[in-house]
Amino acid sequence: MKNKLSSLSDLASAFGREATTPDNSAKQQPSDTSLVYSTDSGRIKQESATQAITASDGYAKVRRETKGRKGKGVVTITGLGIDAKALKELAKKLKKTCGSGGSVVGDVIEVQGDKREQIKQVLESNGYKVKFIGG
């Protein structure tokens, strides 16, 4: 070995191996989606996932449920086929009309209490066909 080795790639070629170059793709974006800050790249912006709108069959299904709520009844409205922002606005209008609480879970509106008739009137005034599901 009379040749002078000036780098690691020269050393690797002397032993008959390919020289591997350091990969810079690891510094670009970490694969862990729960990271907020990295010392290599700074603040990491989360990619917002767009939620798909569930298709509607033309009927808003209104159902009274008590399961998993310690006997307390809620009215659930499904099958509206609108985006999340419009769903929250409609839920706000329904809760205000009924004078009760509630929430939006996924693509389902939950309104506390048994106010099916009031909910039916509000939904029909907004242009939805209403179908009562269950007892």
Short mmCIF file of N, CA, C and O in Angstrom, two decimals:
data_model
loop_
_atom_site.label_atom_id
_atom_site.label_comp_id
_atom_site.label_asym_id
_atom_site.label_seq_id
_atom_site.Cartn_x
_atom_site.Cartn_y
_atom_site.Cartn_z
N MET A 1 0.83 -1.17 0.00
CA MET A 1 0.00 0.00 0.00
C MET A 1 0.88 1.24 0.00
O MET A 1 1.17 1.80 1.03
N LYS A 2 1.24 1.60 -1.17
CA LYS A 2 2.06 2.77 -1.30
C LYS A 2 1.22 4.03 -1.47
O LYS A 2 1.72 5.13 -1.28
N ASN A 3 -0.04 3.84 -1.83
CA ASN A 3 -0.92 5.00 -2.05
C ASN A 3 -1.30 5.64 -0.72
O ASN A 3 -1.52 4.95 0.27
N LYS A 4 -1.42 6.95 -0.77
CA LYS A 4 -1.87 7.66 0.41
C LYS A 4 -3.39 7.71 0.40
O LYS A 4 -3.99 8.03 -0.61
N LEU A 5 -4.00 7.38 1.50
CA LEU A 5 -5.46 7.41 1.60
C LEU A 5 -5.88 8.74 2.20
O LEU A 5 -5.54 9.06 3.33
N SER A 6 -6.62 9.49 1.41
CA SER A 6 -6.99 10.82 1.88
C SER A 6 -8.40 10.88 2.43
O SER A 6 -8.77 11.85 3.08
N SER A 7 -9.20 9.87 2.19
CA SER A 7 -10.57 9.90 2.70
C SER A 7 -11.04 8.49 3.01
O SER A 7 -10.38 7.50 2.68
N LEU A 8 -12.20 8.41 3.59
CA LEU A 8 -12.77 7.11 3.92
C LEU A 8 -13.16 6.35 2.67
O LEU A 8 -13.11 5.12 2.64
N SER A 9 -13.55 7.06 1.62
CA SER A 9 -13.92 6.38 0.38
C SER A 9 -12.70 5.72 -0.25
O SER A 9 -12.80 4.65 -0.84
N ASP A 10 -11.52 6.37 -0.13
CA ASP A 10 -10.29 5.75 -0.62
C ASP A 10 -9.97 4.49 0.17
O ASP A 10 -9.53 3.48 -0.40
N LEU A 11 -10.18 4.54 1.47
CA LEU A 11 -9.93 3.38 2.32
C LEU A 11 -10.87 2.24 1.97
O LEU A 11 -10.47 1.08 1.90
N ALA A 12 -12.15 2.57 1.74
CA ALA A 12 -13.13 1.55 1.39
C ALA A 12 -12.81 0.92 0.06
O ALA A 12 -12.92 -0.31 -0.11
N SER A 13 -12.38 1.71 -0.91
CA SER A 13 -12.04 1.15 -2.22
C SER A 13 -10.77 0.29 -2.14
O SER A 13 -10.60 -0.63 -2.92
N ALA A 14 -9.87 0.60 -1.21
CA ALA A 14 -8.67 -0.20 -1.04
C ALA A 14 -9.02 -1.60 -0.56
O ALA A 14 -8.33 -2.57 -0.88
N PHE A 15 -10.11 -1.73 0.20
CA PHE A 15 -10.52 -3.03 0.69
C PHE A 15 -11.57 -3.68 -0.20
O PHE A 15 -12.16 -4.69 0.15
N GLY A 16 -11.87 -3.05 -1.34
CA GLY A 16 -12.80 -3.65 -2.30
C GLY A 16 -14.25 -3.44 -1.97
O GLY A 16 -15.10 -4.20 -2.41
N ARG A 17 -14.58 -2.44 -1.20
CA ARG A 17 -15.97 -2.15 -0.85
C ARG A 17 -16.40 -0.83 -1.45
O ARG A 17 -15.56 0.02 -1.74
N GLU A 18 -17.69 -0.68 -1.60
CA GLU A 18 -18.21 0.58 -2.12
C GLU A 18 -18.20 1.61 -1.01
O GLU A 18 -18.50 1.31 0.15
N ALA A 19 -17.90 2.82 -1.39
CA ALA A 19 -17.94 3.90 -0.41
C ALA A 19 -19.37 4.37 -0.24
O ALA A 19 -20.07 4.61 -1.21
N THR A 20 -19.80 4.45 0.98
CA THR A 20 -21.16 4.94 1.25
C THR A 20 -21.09 6.40 1.63
O THR A 20 -20.27 6.81 2.44
N THR A 21 -21.95 7.17 1.02
CA THR A 21 -22.00 8.60 1.34
C THR A 21 -23.08 8.82 2.38
O THR A 21 -24.11 8.13 2.38
N PRO A 22 -22.87 9.76 3.27
CA PRO A 22 -23.91 10.01 4.28
C PRO A 22 -25.17 10.51 3.61
O PRO A 22 -25.12 11.35 2.72
N ASP A 23 -26.30 9.99 4.07
CA ASP A 23 -27.59 10.33 3.48
C ASP A 23 -28.17 11.55 4.19
O ASP A 23 -28.35 11.55 5.40
N ASN A 24 -28.47 12.58 3.43
CA ASN A 24 -29.03 13.81 4.01
C ASN A 24 -30.54 13.78 4.12
O ASN A 24 -31.14 14.73 4.58
N SER A 25 -31.18 12.70 3.69
CA SER A 25 -32.64 12.66 3.74
C SER A 25 -33.14 12.56 5.18
O SER A 25 -34.28 12.91 5.47
N ALA A 26 -32.33 12.09 6.11
CA ALA A 26 -32.75 12.00 7.51
C ALA A 26 -32.88 13.38 8.13
O ALA A 26 -33.65 13.57 9.06
N LYS A 27 -32.15 14.35 7.61
CA LYS A 27 -32.21 15.69 8.17
C LYS A 27 -33.40 16.49 7.66
O LYS A 27 -33.77 17.49 8.24
N GLN A 28 -34.02 16.05 6.57
CA GLN A 28 -35.08 16.84 5.96
C GLN A 28 -36.34 16.84 6.82
O GLN A 28 -36.80 17.89 7.23
N GLN A 29 -36.96 15.73 7.08
CA GLN A 29 -38.17 15.65 7.89
C GLN A 29 -38.14 14.35 8.67
O GLN A 29 -38.03 13.28 8.09
N PRO A 30 -38.27 14.42 9.97
CA PRO A 30 -38.35 13.19 10.75
C PRO A 30 -39.67 12.47 10.45
O PRO A 30 -40.66 13.10 10.10
N SER A 31 -39.65 11.16 10.56
CA SER A 31 -40.84 10.38 10.25
C SER A 31 -41.83 10.37 11.40
O SER A 31 -42.99 10.01 11.21
N ASP A 32 -41.41 10.75 12.59
CA ASP A 32 -42.31 10.76 13.74
C ASP A 32 -43.25 11.94 13.63
O ASP A 32 -42.84 13.09 13.63
N THR A 33 -44.58 11.68 13.54
CA THR A 33 -45.55 12.75 13.32
C THR A 33 -45.90 13.49 14.60
O THR A 33 -46.56 14.51 14.54
N SER A 34 -45.46 12.99 15.76
CA SER A 34 -45.79 13.67 17.00
C SER A 34 -44.73 14.70 17.38
O SER A 34 -44.88 15.38 18.38
N LEU A 35 -43.67 14.82 16.59
CA LEU A 35 -42.63 15.79 16.89
C LEU A 35 -43.10 17.20 16.62
O LEU A 35 -43.81 17.47 15.66
N VAL A 36 -42.73 18.12 17.48
CA VAL A 36 -43.06 19.52 17.32
C VAL A 36 -41.81 20.34 17.01
O VAL A 36 -41.85 21.31 16.27
N TYR A 37 -40.69 19.90 17.57
CA TYR A 37 -39.45 20.64 17.39
C TYR A 37 -38.30 19.65 17.27
O TYR A 37 -38.24 18.65 17.96
N SER A 38 -37.38 19.96 16.37
CA SER A 38 -36.19 19.14 16.21
C SER A 38 -34.97 20.05 16.23
O SER A 38 -35.00 21.15 15.68
N THR A 39 -33.90 19.61 16.88
CA THR A 39 -32.70 20.45 16.95
C THR A 39 -32.04 20.59 15.59
O THR A 39 -31.31 21.54 15.35
N ASP A 40 -32.27 19.65 14.68
CA ASP A 40 -31.69 19.73 13.35
C ASP A 40 -32.40 20.76 12.47
O ASP A 40 -31.77 21.59 11.83
N SER A 41 -33.72 20.71 12.45
CA SER A 41 -34.45 21.55 11.49
C SER A 41 -35.35 22.60 12.14
O SER A 41 -36.00 23.35 11.44
N GLY A 42 -35.43 22.66 13.45
CA GLY A 42 -36.25 23.67 14.11
C GLY A 42 -37.69 23.21 14.25
O GLY A 42 -37.98 22.01 14.35
N ARG A 43 -38.61 24.18 14.26
CA ARG A 43 -40.03 23.87 14.44
C ARG A 43 -40.55 23.09 13.25
O ARG A 43 -40.28 23.41 12.10
N ILE A 44 -41.33 22.05 13.55
CA ILE A 44 -41.88 21.17 12.52
C ILE A 44 -43.37 21.45 12.41
O ILE A 44 -44.10 21.35 13.39
N LYS A 45 -43.81 21.81 11.23
CA LYS A 45 -45.24 22.08 10.99
C LYS A 45 -45.94 20.77 10.67
O LYS A 45 -45.48 19.99 9.84
N GLN A 46 -47.06 20.55 11.36
CA GLN A 46 -47.84 19.35 11.12
C GLN A 46 -48.66 19.51 9.86
O GLN A 46 -49.21 20.57 9.59
N GLU A 47 -48.75 18.45 9.07
CA GLU A 47 -49.58 18.47 7.89
C GLU A 47 -51.01 18.20 8.31
O GLU A 47 -51.29 17.21 8.98
N SER A 48 -51.92 19.10 7.96
CA SER A 48 -53.31 18.90 8.33
C SER A 48 -53.95 17.93 7.36
O SER A 48 -53.86 18.07 6.16
N ALA A 49 -54.58 16.93 7.93
CA ALA A 49 -55.24 15.92 7.12
C ALA A 49 -56.65 16.39 6.80
O ALA A 49 -57.41 16.80 7.68
N THR A 50 -57.01 16.37 5.54
CA THR A 50 -58.35 16.77 5.16
C THR A 50 -59.29 15.60 5.39
O THR A 50 -58.99 14.46 5.04
N GLN A 51 -60.41 15.91 6.00
CA GLN A 51 -61.36 14.87 6.34
C GLN A 51 -62.35 14.70 5.19
O GLN A 51 -62.85 15.66 4.63
N ALA A 52 -62.58 13.48 4.81
CA ALA A 52 -63.51 13.20 3.73
C ALA A 52 -64.94 13.37 4.23
O ALA A 52 -65.27 13.02 5.37
N ILE A 53 -65.79 13.89 3.36
CA ILE A 53 -67.20 14.08 3.70
C ILE A 53 -67.93 12.79 3.41
O ILE A 53 -67.83 12.24 2.31
N THR A 54 -68.68 12.30 4.40
CA THR A 54 -69.45 11.08 4.23
C THR A 54 -70.63 11.36 3.32
O THR A 54 -71.36 12.33 3.52
N ALA A 55 -70.83 10.51 2.35
CA ALA A 55 -71.92 10.70 1.40
C ALA A 55 -73.27 10.54 2.08
O ALA A 55 -73.42 9.74 3.01
N SER A 56 -74.25 11.29 1.61
CA SER A 56 -75.58 11.25 2.18
C SER A 56 -76.53 10.56 1.21
O SER A 56 -76.37 10.65 -0.01
N ASP A 57 -77.54 9.88 1.76
CA ASP A 57 -78.55 9.26 0.91
C ASP A 57 -79.78 10.14 0.78
O ASP A 57 -80.80 9.72 0.25
N GLY A 58 -79.70 11.37 1.24
CA GLY A 58 -80.81 12.31 1.11
C GLY A 58 -81.65 12.46 2.36
O GLY A 58 -82.54 13.30 2.40
N TYR A 59 -81.40 11.65 3.37
CA TYR A 59 -82.17 11.71 4.60
C TYR A 59 -81.26 12.00 5.78
O TYR A 59 -80.19 11.42 5.91
N ALA A 60 -81.73 12.87 6.66
CA ALA A 60 -81.06 13.08 7.94
C ALA A 60 -81.70 12.11 8.92
O ALA A 60 -82.91 12.15 9.13
N LYS A 61 -80.90 11.23 9.47
CA LYS A 61 -81.42 10.20 10.37
C LYS A 61 -81.33 10.69 11.81
O LYS A 61 -80.25 10.97 12.30
N VAL A 62 -82.48 10.76 12.47
CA VAL A 62 -82.56 11.25 13.84
C VAL A 62 -82.89 10.06 14.73
O VAL A 62 -83.87 9.36 14.51
N ARG A 63 -82.06 9.85 15.76
CA ARG A 63 -82.23 8.69 16.64
C ARG A 63 -82.02 9.10 18.09
O ARG A 63 -81.15 9.92 18.39
N ARG A 64 -82.79 8.52 18.99
CA ARG A 64 -82.60 8.75 20.43
C ARG A 64 -81.79 7.60 20.98
O ARG A 64 -82.13 6.43 20.77
N GLU A 65 -80.70 7.93 21.68
CA GLU A 65 -79.82 6.91 22.25
C GLU A 65 -79.58 7.16 23.73
O GLU A 65 -79.54 8.31 24.17
N THR A 66 -79.41 6.06 24.48
CA THR A 66 -79.02 6.17 25.89
C THR A 66 -77.83 5.27 26.20
O THR A 66 -77.30 5.33 27.30
N LYS A 67 -77.42 4.47 25.24
CA LYS A 67 -76.37 3.49 25.47
C LYS A 67 -75.04 4.15 25.80
O LYS A 67 -74.57 5.03 25.09
N GLY A 68 -74.42 3.74 26.91
CA GLY A 68 -73.11 4.25 27.31
C GLY A 68 -73.16 5.63 27.93
O GLY A 68 -72.14 6.28 28.06
N ARG A 69 -74.34 6.08 28.31
CA ARG A 69 -74.47 7.43 28.87
C ARG A 69 -75.16 7.42 30.24
O ARG A 69 -75.77 8.41 30.62
N LYS A 70 -75.09 6.30 30.93
CA LYS A 70 -75.67 6.15 32.26
C LYS A 70 -77.16 6.50 32.29
O LYS A 70 -77.64 7.15 33.21
N GLY A 71 -77.90 6.11 31.24
CA GLY A 71 -79.34 6.33 31.20
C GLY A 71 -79.76 7.68 30.68
O GLY A 71 -80.94 7.93 30.45
N LYS A 72 -78.82 8.59 30.48
CA LYS A 72 -79.15 9.92 29.96
C LYS A 72 -79.39 9.81 28.46
O LYS A 72 -78.61 9.21 27.73
N GLY A 73 -80.46 10.41 28.00
CA GLY A 73 -80.81 10.33 26.58
C GLY A 73 -80.22 11.46 25.77
O GLY A 73 -80.15 12.60 26.22
N VAL A 74 -79.75 11.13 24.59
CA VAL A 74 -79.30 12.13 23.63
C VAL A 74 -79.94 11.81 22.28
O VAL A 74 -80.33 10.67 22.02
N VAL A 75 -80.06 12.82 21.46
CA VAL A 75 -80.56 12.63 20.10
C VAL A 75 -79.36 12.76 19.17
O VAL A 75 -78.64 13.75 19.24
N THR A 76 -79.15 11.76 18.32
CA THR A 76 -78.04 11.80 17.38
C THR A 76 -78.59 12.02 15.98
O THR A 76 -79.61 11.45 15.60
N ILE A 77 -77.91 12.87 15.21
CA ILE A 77 -78.29 13.17 13.84
C ILE A 77 -77.14 12.74 12.94
O ILE A 77 -76.02 13.22 13.10
N THR A 78 -77.41 11.85 12.01
CA THR A 78 -76.40 11.37 11.08
C THR A 78 -76.89 11.49 9.65
O THR A 78 -78.08 11.76 9.41
N GLY A 79 -76.00 11.27 8.70
CA GLY A 79 -76.37 11.22 7.29
C GLY A 79 -76.62 12.57 6.65
O GLY A 79 -77.38 12.66 5.70
N LEU A 80 -75.98 13.62 7.16
CA LEU A 80 -76.22 14.95 6.61
C LEU A 80 -75.38 15.21 5.36
O LEU A 80 -75.81 15.95 4.47
N GLY A 81 -74.19 14.66 5.28
CA GLY A 81 -73.35 14.81 4.10
C GLY A 81 -72.81 16.21 3.91
O GLY A 81 -72.75 16.70 2.78
N ILE A 82 -72.39 16.87 5.00
CA ILE A 82 -71.81 18.21 4.90
C ILE A 82 -70.44 18.21 5.56
O ILE A 82 -70.11 17.29 6.32
N ASP A 83 -69.64 19.24 5.30
CA ASP A 83 -68.29 19.29 5.84
C ASP A 83 -68.31 19.65 7.33
O ASP A 83 -69.36 19.98 7.89
N ALA A 84 -67.15 19.57 7.98
CA ALA A 84 -67.05 19.71 9.43
C ALA A 84 -67.47 21.10 9.91
O ALA A 84 -68.13 21.24 10.93
N LYS A 85 -67.11 22.13 9.16
CA LYS A 85 -67.45 23.49 9.57
C LYS A 85 -68.95 23.72 9.53
O LYS A 85 -69.54 24.26 10.47
N ALA A 86 -69.61 23.29 8.45
CA ALA A 86 -71.06 23.43 8.34
C ALA A 86 -71.77 22.57 9.37
O ALA A 86 -72.84 22.94 9.88
N LEU A 87 -71.18 21.41 9.70
CA LEU A 87 -71.76 20.52 10.70
C LEU A 87 -71.76 21.19 12.07
O LEU A 87 -72.75 21.12 12.81
N LYS A 88 -70.67 21.87 12.42
CA LYS A 88 -70.59 22.58 13.70
C LYS A 88 -71.58 23.74 13.75
O LYS A 88 -72.20 24.00 14.79
N GLU A 89 -71.75 24.45 12.64
CA GLU A 89 -72.72 25.55 12.60
C GLU A 89 -74.14 25.04 12.79
O GLU A 89 -74.94 25.64 13.51
N LEU A 90 -74.47 23.92 12.13
CA LEU A 90 -75.80 23.34 12.28
C LEU A 90 -76.02 22.84 13.70
O LEU A 90 -77.10 23.02 14.27
N ALA A 91 -75.00 22.24 14.29
CA ALA A 91 -75.11 21.76 15.68
C ALA A 91 -75.35 22.93 16.62
O ALA A 91 -76.17 22.83 17.55
N LYS A 92 -74.67 24.03 16.39
CA LYS A 92 -74.85 25.22 17.22
C LYS A 92 -76.28 25.73 17.12
O LYS A 92 -76.91 26.08 18.13
N LYS A 93 -76.83 25.74 15.91
CA LYS A 93 -78.20 26.20 15.70
C LYS A 93 -79.20 25.26 16.39
O LYS A 93 -80.15 25.72 17.02
N LEU A 94 -78.96 23.95 16.28
CA LEU A 94 -79.85 22.98 16.91
C LEU A 94 -79.83 23.10 18.43
O LEU A 94 -80.87 23.06 19.09
N LYS A 95 -78.63 23.24 19.00
CA LYS A 95 -78.52 23.36 20.46
C LYS A 95 -79.18 24.63 20.96
O LYS A 95 -79.82 24.63 22.01
N LYS A 96 -79.04 25.70 20.22
CA LYS A 96 -79.65 26.97 20.62
C LYS A 96 -81.18 26.88 20.55
O LYS A 96 -81.88 27.36 21.44
N THR A 97 -81.70 26.24 19.51
CA THR A 97 -83.15 26.09 19.36
C THR A 97 -83.72 25.20 20.46
O THR A 97 -84.79 25.50 21.01
N CYS A 98 -83.02 24.12 20.78
CA CYS A 98 -83.51 23.18 21.79
C CYS A 98 -83.24 23.66 23.21
O CYS A 98 -83.84 23.16 24.16
N GLY A 99 -82.33 24.59 23.37
CA GLY A 99 -81.99 25.07 24.71
C GLY A 99 -81.26 24.02 25.52
O GLY A 99 -81.48 23.90 26.74
N SER A 100 -80.41 23.26 24.88
CA SER A 100 -79.67 22.22 25.59
C SER A 100 -78.26 22.13 25.03
O SER A 100 -77.91 22.78 24.06
N GLY A 101 -77.47 21.27 25.66
CA GLY A 101 -76.08 21.09 25.24
C GLY A 101 -75.96 20.02 24.19
O GLY A 101 -76.95 19.41 23.77
N GLY A 102 -74.75 19.79 23.77
CA GLY A 102 -74.50 18.76 22.79
C GLY A 102 -73.10 18.90 22.23
O GLY A 102 -72.32 19.73 22.70
N SER A 103 -72.80 18.10 21.22
CA SER A 103 -71.46 18.14 20.63
C SER A 103 -71.51 17.52 19.24
O SER A 103 -72.50 16.93 18.83
N VAL A 104 -70.38 17.67 18.53
CA VAL A 104 -70.19 17.02 17.24
C VAL A 104 -69.08 15.99 17.42
O VAL A 104 -67.98 16.33 17.83
N VAL A 105 -69.38 14.74 17.14
CA VAL A 105 -68.41 13.66 17.26
C VAL A 105 -68.28 13.01 15.88
O VAL A 105 -69.20 12.34 15.42
N GLY A 106 -67.15 13.26 15.22
CA GLY A 106 -66.96 12.74 13.87
C GLY A 106 -67.91 13.45 12.92
O GLY A 106 -67.85 14.66 12.74
N ASP A 107 -68.81 12.70 12.30
CA ASP A 107 -69.82 13.30 11.44
C ASP A 107 -71.22 13.12 12.03
O ASP A 107 -72.20 13.09 11.31
N VAL A 108 -71.29 13.00 13.36
CA VAL A 108 -72.55 12.83 14.08
C VAL A 108 -72.77 14.01 15.02
O VAL A 108 -71.87 14.39 15.76
N ILE A 109 -73.97 14.58 14.98
CA ILE A 109 -74.34 15.64 15.91
C ILE A 109 -75.09 14.99 17.06
O ILE A 109 -76.03 14.23 16.84
N GLU A 110 -74.69 15.30 18.29
CA GLU A 110 -75.38 14.82 19.48
C GLU A 110 -75.97 16.01 20.21
O GLU A 110 -75.28 16.97 20.50
N VAL A 111 -77.28 15.93 20.50
CA VAL A 111 -77.97 16.97 21.26
C VAL A 111 -78.57 16.32 22.49
O VAL A 111 -79.26 15.30 22.40
N GLN A 112 -78.32 16.90 23.66
CA GLN A 112 -78.78 16.31 24.91
C GLN A 112 -80.29 16.46 25.05
O GLN A 112 -80.86 17.47 24.66
N GLY A 113 -80.90 15.44 25.63
CA GLY A 113 -82.35 15.46 25.86
C GLY A 113 -83.11 14.85 24.70
O GLY A 113 -82.55 14.50 23.67
N ASP A 114 -84.44 14.73 24.88
CA ASP A 114 -85.29 14.16 23.84
C ASP A 114 -86.07 15.29 23.17
O ASP A 114 -87.19 15.60 23.53
N LYS A 115 -85.47 15.91 22.19
CA LYS A 115 -86.06 17.06 21.50
C LYS A 115 -86.22 16.74 20.02
O LYS A 115 -85.94 17.56 19.16
N ARG A 116 -86.68 15.53 19.70
CA ARG A 116 -86.73 15.09 18.31
C ARG A 116 -87.64 15.96 17.43
O ARG A 116 -87.29 16.25 16.29
N GLU A 117 -88.77 16.37 17.96
CA GLU A 117 -89.70 17.16 17.15
C GLU A 117 -89.12 18.55 16.82
O GLU A 117 -89.25 19.03 15.70
N GLN A 118 -88.48 19.18 17.79
CA GLN A 118 -87.85 20.48 17.54
C GLN A 118 -86.71 20.34 16.53
O GLN A 118 -86.54 21.19 15.64
N ILE A 119 -85.94 19.28 16.66
CA ILE A 119 -84.83 19.03 15.74
C ILE A 119 -85.37 18.79 14.33
O ILE A 119 -84.81 19.29 13.35
N LYS A 120 -86.47 18.06 14.23
CA LYS A 120 -87.07 17.79 12.92
C LYS A 120 -87.49 19.10 12.25
O LYS A 120 -87.25 19.30 11.06
N GLN A 121 -88.10 20.00 13.01
CA GLN A 121 -88.54 21.28 12.44
C GLN A 121 -87.36 22.09 11.92
O GLN A 121 -87.41 22.67 10.83
N VAL A 122 -86.27 22.14 12.69
CA VAL A 122 -85.10 22.93 12.30
C VAL A 122 -84.45 22.33 11.05
O VAL A 122 -84.08 23.06 10.12
N LEU A 123 -84.32 21.00 11.02
CA LEU A 123 -83.70 20.35 9.87
C LEU A 123 -84.54 20.52 8.60
O LEU A 123 -83.99 20.75 7.52
N GLU A 124 -85.85 20.42 8.74
CA GLU A 124 -86.71 20.59 7.56
C GLU A 124 -86.69 22.03 7.06
O GLU A 124 -86.76 22.27 5.86
N SER A 125 -86.56 22.99 7.97
CA SER A 125 -86.46 24.39 7.54
C SER A 125 -85.13 24.66 6.84
O SER A 125 -85.02 25.61 6.06
N ASN A 126 -84.11 23.83 7.10
CA ASN A 126 -82.81 23.96 6.42
C ASN A 126 -82.74 23.12 5.14
O ASN A 126 -81.68 23.04 4.53
N GLY A 127 -83.84 22.46 4.76
CA GLY A 127 -83.88 21.73 3.49
C GLY A 127 -83.52 20.27 3.56
O GLY A 127 -83.26 19.66 2.53
N TYR A 128 -83.50 19.67 4.73
CA TYR A 128 -83.20 18.24 4.87
C TYR A 128 -84.48 17.45 5.00
O TYR A 128 -85.46 17.91 5.59
N LYS A 129 -84.50 16.23 4.45
CA LYS A 129 -85.58 15.30 4.69
C LYS A 129 -85.20 14.53 5.95
O LYS A 129 -84.08 14.07 6.08
N VAL A 130 -86.14 14.38 6.87
CA VAL A 130 -85.84 13.78 8.18
C VAL A 130 -86.50 12.43 8.29
O VAL A 130 -87.67 12.26 7.92
N LYS A 131 -85.75 11.46 8.79
CA LYS A 131 -86.27 10.12 9.04
C LYS A 131 -85.91 9.75 10.47
O LYS A 131 -84.77 9.84 10.87
N PHE A 132 -86.93 9.36 11.26
CA PHE A 132 -86.70 8.91 12.63
C PHE A 132 -86.29 7.44 12.59
O PHE A 132 -86.92 6.62 11.95
N ILE A 133 -85.21 7.11 13.28
CA ILE A 133 -84.68 5.75 13.33
C ILE A 133 -84.85 5.23 14.75
O ILE A 133 -84.57 5.94 15.71
N GLY A 134 -85.27 3.98 14.89
CA GLY A 134 -85.42 3.39 16.22
C GLY A 134 -86.74 3.76 16.86
O GLY A 134 -87.64 4.31 16.24
N GLY A 135 -86.88 3.42 18.16
CA GLY A 135 -88.15 3.60 18.87
C GLY A 135 -88.29 4.95 19.35
O GLY A 135 -89.15 5.64 19.61
#
